[in-house]
Amino acid sequence: MATLDTDISNYRQLLKHYIEIRDEQSLYGAEQISKAFIKNNVPPEEIINLHIQALSELYPDIPTYFQHSMNFLLEIMISYGIAHQEYRSLREEQSEIKSEIAVAANMQDTLLTTMKPEIDGLDIGVVSVPAHQMNGDYYHFLMGEDNSIGIAVADVIGKGIPAALCMSMIKYSMDSLPKSTLSPRTILKNLNRVVERNVDSSMFITMFYAQYLPSESKIYYSSAGHEPGFHYNAKTKTFEEIKTKGLVLGVSPDVDYREYERTIQKGDMVILLTDGVTECRQGERFIETEEVLEVIEKYADLPAQEMVNKVFKHFERMQDFHLRDDFTLIVLRKEV
């Protein structure tokens, strides 16, 4: 307070000095006082009031109309000061929220980390990029006791920190399942119970779960309302949609999921993705599924990881480097 009183006294002296001389030194002094007012959170209406008092003391005979005009300005600045204080509080709250989201995003990366497995005869490529700080997409790999590999791709209907917490619960639920039970229909049935019991009714999860058995060259899969994948036939060089049926996770406690299977030949690819890939936009136009497959085929001769990276960069450029939705793409290519 003593420092503030000194600044007020300096303000009066500087104002008198500037009115009489109007030099740069006075303006520099005013700039320093302004910084002191900001540091001490002096609201703008108090500065106007200080100015009025200083003028009255320096010039007692100041015209009445000028005094009225200054009082008018003071009333304006009172409303302005209240709005400005609310704005500053909002900025501080936003800064805190951004900081919390950044911490949550880092925690999400740590909690949901999954290792891409190294499987003889299978080339795997993965790219998963959030549209914002928090990722509403999720993918996970599980290794079975029979040398099979489980691949989960999911999308939370809902974003932000609640979605991240939901995904963390899903991951640890999957990790707790017996490795001898990697059947896609069983995985989804168990996860559905977990989601239905523990996740808010306004939040649902779509998931595609596949199990690849190298010994049989077959892939078994089930879906809980997820975006369909694609099977690329290397012999005919054609794509076939992997059609499935199944209710999204969390809607009903008792749901049975149908399991499908298909044989994978040498050079074939299985493409798993989220709707952030198939619903990319070019301007206001949603791209067609055929366009996605054309881009994938364009880079089909590259190693799987390089392929998915190229595909992502293509659609990132198409959207002017501003993703509208989380983008997740997984490619499995059988090499032998």
CSV table of C-alpha atoms in Angstrom, one decimal:
chain,number,residue,atom,x,y,z
A,1,MET,CA,0.0,0.0,0.0
A,2,ALA,CA,2.9,2.4,0.8
A,3,THR,CA,4.3,1.7,-2.7
A,4,LEU,CA,0.9,2.4,-4.2
A,5,ASP,CA,0.6,5.7,-2.3
A,6,THR,CA,4.0,6.7,-3.6
A,7,ASP,CA,2.9,5.9,-7.2
A,8,ILE,CA,-0.2,8.0,-6.7
A,9,SER,CA,1.9,10.9,-5.5
A,10,ASN,CA,4.2,10.4,-8.5
A,11,TYR,CA,1.3,10.3,-10.8
A,12,ARG,CA,0.1,13.8,-9.6
A,13,GLN,CA,3.6,15.3,-10.0
A,14,LEU,CA,4.1,13.7,-13.4
A,15,LEU,CA,0.7,14.9,-14.6
A,16,LYS,CA,1.5,18.5,-13.5
A,17,HIS,CA,5.0,18.3,-15.1
A,18,TYR,CA,3.6,17.0,-18.4
A,19,ILE,CA,0.8,19.6,-18.7
A,20,GLU,CA,3.4,22.4,-18.1
A,21,ILE,CA,6.3,21.0,-20.2
A,22,ARG,CA,5.0,18.0,-22.3
A,23,ASP,CA,8.4,16.3,-22.5
A,24,GLU,CA,9.3,12.6,-23.2
A,25,GLN,CA,10.6,12.2,-19.6
A,26,SER,CA,7.1,12.7,-18.2
A,27,LEU,CA,5.7,10.1,-20.7
A,28,TYR,CA,8.4,7.6,-19.7
A,29,GLY,CA,7.5,8.2,-16.0
A,30,ALA,CA,3.8,7.6,-16.8
A,31,GLU,CA,4.7,4.3,-18.5
A,32,GLN,CA,6.5,3.1,-15.4
A,33,ILE,CA,3.6,4.1,-13.1
A,34,SER,CA,1.3,2.2,-15.5
A,35,LYS,CA,3.4,-0.9,-15.0
A,36,ALA,CA,3.2,-0.5,-11.2
A,37,PHE,CA,-0.6,-0.2,-11.4
A,38,ILE,CA,-0.8,-3.4,-13.4
A,39,LYS,CA,1.5,-5.2,-10.9
A,40,ASN,CA,-0.7,-4.0,-8.0
A,41,ASN,CA,-4.0,-5.0,-9.9
A,42,VAL,CA,-5.3,-1.4,-9.8
A,43,PRO,CA,-8.5,-1.4,-11.8
A,44,PRO,CA,-8.9,1.2,-14.6
A,45,GLU,CA,-11.7,3.1,-12.8
A,46,GLU,CA,-9.4,3.8,-9.9
A,47,ILE,CA,-6.8,5.3,-12.3
A,48,ILE,CA,-9.5,7.5,-13.8
A,49,ASN,CA,-10.6,8.5,-10.3
A,50,LEU,CA,-7.0,9.3,-9.4
A,51,HIS,CA,-6.7,11.4,-12.5
A,52,ILE,CA,-9.9,13.4,-11.5
A,53,GLN,CA,-8.6,14.0,-8.0
A,54,ALA,CA,-5.2,15.1,-9.3
A,55,LEU,CA,-6.7,17.5,-11.7
A,56,SER,CA,-9.0,19.0,-9.0
A,57,GLU,CA,-6.0,19.5,-6.7
A,58,LEU,CA,-3.8,21.0,-9.4
A,59,TYR,CA,-6.5,23.1,-11.0
A,60,PRO,CA,-9.3,23.9,-8.5
A,61,ASP,CA,-11.0,26.3,-11.1
A,62,ILE,CA,-11.3,23.6,-13.8
A,63,PRO,CA,-14.5,24.2,-15.8
A,64,THR,CA,-17.6,22.4,-14.6
A,65,TYR,CA,-18.3,20.8,-18.0
A,66,PHE,CA,-14.9,19.2,-17.9
A,67,GLN,CA,-15.5,17.8,-14.4
A,68,HIS,CA,-18.8,16.3,-15.7
A,69,SER,CA,-17.0,14.8,-18.7
A,70,MET,CA,-14.5,13.1,-16.4
A,71,ASN,CA,-17.2,11.8,-14.2
A,72,PHE,CA,-18.9,10.4,-17.2
A,73,LEU,CA,-15.7,8.7,-18.2
A,74,LEU,CA,-15.4,7.3,-14.7
A,75,GLU,CA,-18.8,5.6,-14.9
A,76,ILE,CA,-17.9,4.1,-18.2
A,77,MET,CA,-14.6,2.7,-16.8
A,78,ILE,CA,-16.4,1.2,-13.8
A,79,SER,CA,-18.4,-1.1,-16.1
A,80,TYR,CA,-15.3,-1.7,-18.3
A,81,GLY,CA,-13.2,-2.5,-15.2
A,82,ILE,CA,-15.7,-5.2,-14.0
A,83,ALA,CA,-15.8,-6.7,-17.5
A,84,HIS,CA,-12.0,-6.6,-17.7
A,85,GLN,CA,-11.7,-8.4,-14.4
A,86,GLU,CA,-14.1,-11.1,-15.5
A,87,TYR,CA,-12.0,-11.5,-18.7
A,88,ARG,CA,-8.8,-11.8,-16.7
A,89,SER,CA,-10.4,-14.4,-14.4
A,90,LEU,CA,-11.6,-16.3,-17.5
A,91,ARG,CA,-8.1,-16.2,-19.0
A,92,GLU,CA,-6.6,-17.6,-15.8
A,93,GLU,CA,-9.2,-20.4,-15.7
A,94,GLN,CA,-8.6,-21.2,-19.3
A,95,SER,CA,-4.8,-21.3,-18.6
A,96,GLU,CA,-5.4,-23.7,-15.7
A,97,ILE,CA,-7.7,-25.9,-17.9
A,98,LYS,CA,-5.1,-26.1,-20.7
A,99,SER,CA,-2.4,-27.0,-18.2
A,100,GLU,CA,-4.6,-29.8,-16.7
A,101,ILE,CA,-5.5,-31.1,-20.2
A,102,ALA,CA,-1.8,-31.1,-21.2
A,103,VAL,CA,-1.0,-33.2,-18.1
A,104,ALA,CA,-4.0,-35.5,-18.8
A,105,ALA,CA,-2.8,-35.9,-22.4
A,106,ASN,CA,0.7,-36.9,-21.2
A,107,MET,CA,-0.9,-39.4,-18.8
A,108,GLN,CA,-3.1,-40.8,-21.6
A,109,ASP,CA,0.0,-41.4,-23.8
A,110,THR,CA,1.6,-43.2,-20.9
A,111,LEU,CA,-1.4,-45.2,-19.8
A,112,LEU,CA,-2.5,-46.3,-23.3
A,113,THR,CA,0.9,-47.1,-24.7
A,114,THR,CA,1.0,-50.4,-26.5
A,115,MET,CA,3.9,-52.1,-28.2
A,116,LYS,CA,3.6,-52.9,-31.9
A,117,PRO,CA,4.5,-56.6,-32.0
A,118,GLU,CA,7.2,-58.2,-34.2
A,119,ILE,CA,5.6,-61.2,-35.9
A,120,ASP,CA,7.5,-63.3,-38.4
A,121,GLY,CA,5.7,-63.1,-41.8
A,122,LEU,CA,3.5,-60.2,-40.8
A,123,ASP,CA,4.3,-56.5,-41.5
A,124,ILE,CA,2.4,-54.1,-39.3
A,125,GLY,CA,2.0,-50.3,-39.7
A,126,VAL,CA,0.2,-48.0,-37.2
A,127,VAL,CA,-0.6,-44.3,-37.1
A,128,SER,CA,-2.9,-42.7,-34.5
A,129,VAL,CA,-3.0,-38.9,-34.4
A,130,PRO,CA,-5.5,-36.9,-32.2
A,131,ALA,CA,-7.3,-33.9,-33.7
A,132,HIS,CA,-6.8,-32.1,-30.4
A,133,GLN,CA,-4.8,-32.8,-27.3
A,134,MET,CA,-6.8,-35.7,-26.1
A,135,ASN,CA,-7.3,-38.7,-28.3
A,136,GLY,CA,-10.7,-40.3,-28.6
A,137,ASP,CA,-9.3,-43.1,-30.7
A,138,TYR,CA,-7.6,-46.1,-29.2
A,139,TYR,CA,-5.7,-49.2,-30.5
A,140,HIS,CA,-4.1,-52.0,-28.6
A,141,PHE,CA,-2.2,-55.2,-29.4
A,142,LEU,CA,-2.4,-58.4,-27.3
A,143,MET,CA,-0.2,-61.5,-27.7
A,144,GLY,CA,-1.9,-64.9,-27.1
A,145,GLU,CA,-0.4,-68.1,-25.7
A,146,ASP,CA,-0.9,-69.8,-29.1
A,147,ASN,CA,1.3,-67.1,-30.8
A,148,SER,CA,-1.8,-65.4,-32.1
A,149,ILE,CA,-2.1,-61.6,-32.1
A,150,GLY,CA,-5.1,-59.6,-31.0
A,151,ILE,CA,-5.7,-56.2,-32.5
A,152,ALA,CA,-8.3,-53.8,-31.0
A,153,VAL,CA,-9.3,-50.5,-32.6
A,154,ALA,CA,-11.8,-48.3,-30.8
A,155,ASP,CA,-13.5,-44.9,-30.9
A,156,VAL,CA,-15.2,-43.2,-28.0
A,157,ILE,CA,-18.4,-41.4,-28.7
A,158,GLY,CA,-17.4,-38.5,-26.5
A,159,LYS,CA,-14.1,-36.5,-26.3
A,160,GLY,CA,-11.8,-35.0,-23.8
A,161,ILE,CA,-10.7,-36.2,-20.4
A,162,PRO,CA,-13.8,-38.5,-19.8
A,163,ALA,CA,-13.0,-40.3,-23.1
A,164,ALA,CA,-9.3,-40.7,-22.1
A,165,LEU,CA,-10.3,-42.1,-18.7
A,166,CYS,CA,-12.8,-44.5,-20.4
A,167,MET,CA,-10.1,-45.7,-22.8
A,168,SER,CA,-7.7,-46.3,-19.9
A,169,MET,CA,-10.3,-48.5,-18.2
A,170,ILE,CA,-10.8,-50.4,-21.5
A,171,LYS,CA,-7.1,-51.0,-21.8
A,172,TYR,CA,-6.6,-52.4,-18.3
A,173,SER,CA,-9.7,-54.5,-18.7
A,174,MET,CA,-8.3,-56.1,-21.8
A,175,ASP,CA,-4.9,-56.6,-20.1
A,176,SER,CA,-6.6,-58.4,-17.2
A,177,LEU,CA,-8.3,-60.9,-19.5
A,178,PRO,CA,-6.7,-64.4,-19.6
A,179,LYS,CA,-4.4,-64.7,-22.5
A,180,SER,CA,-5.9,-68.0,-23.4
A,181,THR,CA,-9.2,-66.2,-24.1
A,182,LEU,CA,-8.5,-63.9,-27.1
A,183,SER,CA,-11.6,-64.9,-29.0
A,184,PRO,CA,-13.0,-61.6,-30.5
A,185,ARG,CA,-16.6,-62.4,-29.5
A,186,THR,CA,-15.5,-63.2,-26.0
A,187,ILE,CA,-13.3,-60.0,-25.7
A,188,LEU,CA,-16.2,-57.8,-26.8
A,189,LYS,CA,-18.7,-59.5,-24.6
A,190,ASN,CA,-16.5,-59.0,-21.5
A,191,LEU,CA,-15.7,-55.4,-22.4
A,192,ASN,CA,-19.4,-54.6,-23.0
A,193,ARG,CA,-20.2,-55.7,-19.4
A,194,VAL,CA,-17.4,-53.5,-18.1
A,195,VAL,CA,-18.5,-50.4,-20.1
A,196,GLU,CA,-22.2,-50.9,-19.3
A,197,ARG,CA,-21.5,-51.0,-15.6
A,198,ASN,CA,-18.8,-48.3,-15.3
A,199,VAL,CA,-19.3,-45.7,-18.0
A,200,ASP,CA,-21.8,-42.9,-18.1
A,201,SER,CA,-24.9,-43.8,-20.2
A,202,SER,CA,-24.2,-40.8,-22.5
A,203,MET,CA,-20.9,-42.3,-23.6
A,204,PHE,CA,-20.5,-45.3,-25.9
A,205,ILE,CA,-17.6,-47.0,-27.4
A,206,THR,CA,-17.3,-48.6,-30.8
A,207,MET,CA,-14.7,-51.3,-31.2
A,208,PHE,CA,-13.3,-53.7,-33.9
A,209,TYR,CA,-11.4,-56.6,-32.5
A,210,ALA,CA,-9.4,-59.0,-34.6
A,211,GLN,CA,-7.4,-62.1,-33.8
A,212,TYR,CA,-4.8,-63.3,-36.3
A,213,LEU,CA,-3.5,-66.9,-36.2
A,214,PRO,CA,-0.2,-67.2,-38.2
A,215,SER,CA,-0.5,-71.0,-38.1
A,216,GLU,CA,-3.8,-71.0,-39.9
A,217,SER,CA,-3.3,-67.8,-42.0
A,218,LYS,CA,-6.7,-66.7,-40.8
A,219,ILE,CA,-8.1,-63.7,-39.1
A,220,TYR,CA,-11.1,-63.9,-36.8
A,221,TYR,CA,-13.0,-60.8,-35.9
A,222,SER,CA,-16.0,-59.2,-34.3
A,223,SER,CA,-17.3,-55.6,-34.2
A,224,ALA,CA,-19.2,-53.5,-31.7
A,225,GLY,CA,-20.7,-50.9,-34.1
A,226,HIS,CA,-17.3,-49.9,-35.4
A,227,GLU,CA,-16.2,-48.5,-38.8
A,228,PRO,CA,-15.8,-51.5,-41.1
A,229,GLY,CA,-12.3,-52.4,-42.2
A,230,PHE,CA,-11.0,-53.7,-45.6
A,231,HIS,CA,-9.3,-56.7,-47.0
A,232,TYR,CA,-6.9,-56.1,-49.9
A,233,ASN,CA,-6.5,-59.2,-52.1
A,234,ALA,CA,-3.0,-59.1,-53.5
A,235,LYS,CA,-3.8,-61.6,-56.3
A,236,THR,CA,-6.8,-59.6,-57.7
A,237,LYS,CA,-5.5,-56.2,-56.5
A,238,THR,CA,-9.0,-55.4,-55.1
A,239,PHE,CA,-10.4,-54.2,-51.8
A,240,GLU,CA,-13.3,-55.9,-50.1
A,241,GLU,CA,-15.1,-54.3,-47.2
A,242,ILE,CA,-15.0,-56.3,-44.0
A,243,LYS,CA,-18.7,-56.3,-43.1
A,244,THR,CA,-19.7,-57.0,-39.5
A,245,LYS,CA,-22.7,-56.5,-37.2
A,246,GLY,CA,-22.7,-55.8,-33.5
A,247,LEU,CA,-24.1,-53.3,-31.0
A,248,VAL,CA,-21.7,-50.6,-29.6
A,249,LEU,CA,-20.3,-51.3,-26.2
A,250,GLY,CA,-22.2,-50.1,-23.2
A,251,VAL,CA,-25.8,-50.0,-24.5
A,252,SER,CA,-27.1,-53.3,-23.1
A,253,PRO,CA,-25.5,-55.6,-20.4
A,254,ASP,CA,-26.4,-58.8,-22.3
A,255,VAL,CA,-25.1,-58.7,-25.9
A,256,ASP,CA,-23.7,-61.6,-27.9
A,257,TYR,CA,-21.3,-60.7,-30.7
A,258,ARG,CA,-21.0,-62.6,-33.9
A,259,GLU,CA,-17.6,-63.8,-34.9
A,260,TYR,CA,-16.4,-63.9,-38.5
A,261,GLU,CA,-13.3,-65.3,-40.2
A,262,ARG,CA,-11.4,-65.0,-43.4
A,263,THR,CA,-8.2,-66.5,-44.9
A,264,ILE,CA,-5.3,-64.2,-45.6
A,265,GLN,CA,-2.9,-65.0,-48.4
A,266,LYS,CA,0.6,-63.9,-49.1
A,267,GLY,CA,0.7,-60.1,-50.0
A,268,ASP,CA,-2.9,-59.6,-48.6
A,269,MET,CA,-3.5,-56.7,-46.3
A,270,VAL,CA,-6.1,-56.1,-43.6
A,271,ILE,CA,-6.9,-52.4,-43.1
A,272,LEU,CA,-8.4,-51.3,-39.7
A,273,LEU,CA,-9.3,-47.7,-39.1
A,274,THR,CA,-11.6,-45.2,-37.4
A,275,ASP,CA,-14.1,-42.8,-38.9
A,276,GLY,CA,-11.5,-40.0,-38.7
A,277,VAL,CA,-10.0,-41.6,-41.8
A,278,THR,CA,-13.1,-42.3,-43.9
A,279,GLU,CA,-14.7,-39.0,-43.0
A,280,CYS,CA,-11.8,-36.7,-43.9
A,281,ARG,CA,-12.9,-33.5,-45.6
A,282,GLN,CA,-11.6,-31.5,-48.5
A,283,GLY,CA,-13.1,-28.1,-47.7
A,284,GLU,CA,-16.7,-28.9,-46.9
A,285,ARG,CA,-16.8,-32.1,-48.9
A,286,PHE,CA,-16.5,-35.4,-47.3
A,287,ILE,CA,-14.2,-37.7,-49.2
A,288,GLU,CA,-15.5,-41.0,-50.6
A,289,THR,CA,-14.3,-44.3,-49.2
A,290,GLU,CA,-12.9,-45.1,-52.7
A,291,GLU,CA,-10.6,-42.2,-52.4
A,292,VAL,CA,-9.1,-43.6,-49.1
A,293,LEU,CA,-8.5,-47.0,-50.7
A,294,GLU,CA,-6.9,-45.4,-53.8
A,295,VAL,CA,-4.4,-43.6,-51.6
A,296,ILE,CA,-3.7,-46.8,-49.6
A,297,GLU,CA,-3.2,-48.7,-52.9
A,298,LYS,CA,-0.9,-45.9,-54.1
A,299,TYR,CA,1.6,-46.7,-51.3
A,300,ALA,CA,0.9,-50.4,-51.1
A,301,ASP,CA,4.4,-51.3,-52.3
A,302,LEU,CA,6.0,-49.6,-49.3
A,303,PRO,CA,6.7,-51.2,-45.9
A,304,ALA,CA,3.5,-51.1,-43.8
A,305,GLN,CA,4.7,-48.4,-41.4
A,306,GLU,CA,5.9,-46.2,-44.2
A,307,MET,CA,2.7,-46.8,-46.0
A,308,VAL,CA,0.4,-45.6,-43.1
A,309,ASN,CA,2.7,-42.6,-42.5
A,310,LYS,CA,2.3,-41.6,-46.2
A,311,VAL,CA,-1.4,-42.1,-46.1
A,312,PHE,CA,-1.7,-39.9,-43.0
A,313,LYS,CA,0.4,-37.1,-44.5
A,314,HIS,CA,-1.7,-37.2,-47.7
A,315,PHE,CA,-5.0,-36.6,-45.8
A,316,GLU,CA,-3.3,-34.1,-43.4
A,317,ARG,CA,-2.3,-32.0,-46.4
A,318,MET,CA,-5.8,-32.4,-47.9
A,319,GLN,CA,-7.3,-30.9,-44.7
A,320,ASP,CA,-4.8,-28.0,-44.6
A,321,PHE,CA,-3.0,-29.7,-41.6
A,322,HIS,CA,-6.1,-29.3,-39.4
A,323,LEU,CA,-7.7,-32.6,-38.5
A,324,ARG,CA,-11.4,-32.5,-38.0
A,325,ASP,CA,-11.4,-35.8,-36.1
A,326,ASP,CA,-8.9,-38.3,-34.6
A,327,PHE,CA,-7.1,-40.3,-37.2
A,328,THR,CA,-6.2,-44.0,-36.6
A,329,LEU,CA,-5.1,-46.4,-39.3
A,330,ILE,CA,-3.6,-49.9,-38.9
A,331,VAL,CA,-2.3,-52.1,-41.8
A,332,LEU,CA,-1.4,-55.8,-41.5
A,333,ARG,CA,0.3,-57.3,-44.5
A,334,LYS,CA,1.0,-61.0,-44.7
A,335,GLU,CA,4.5,-61.5,-46.2
A,336,VAL,CA,4.8,-65.3,-46.4
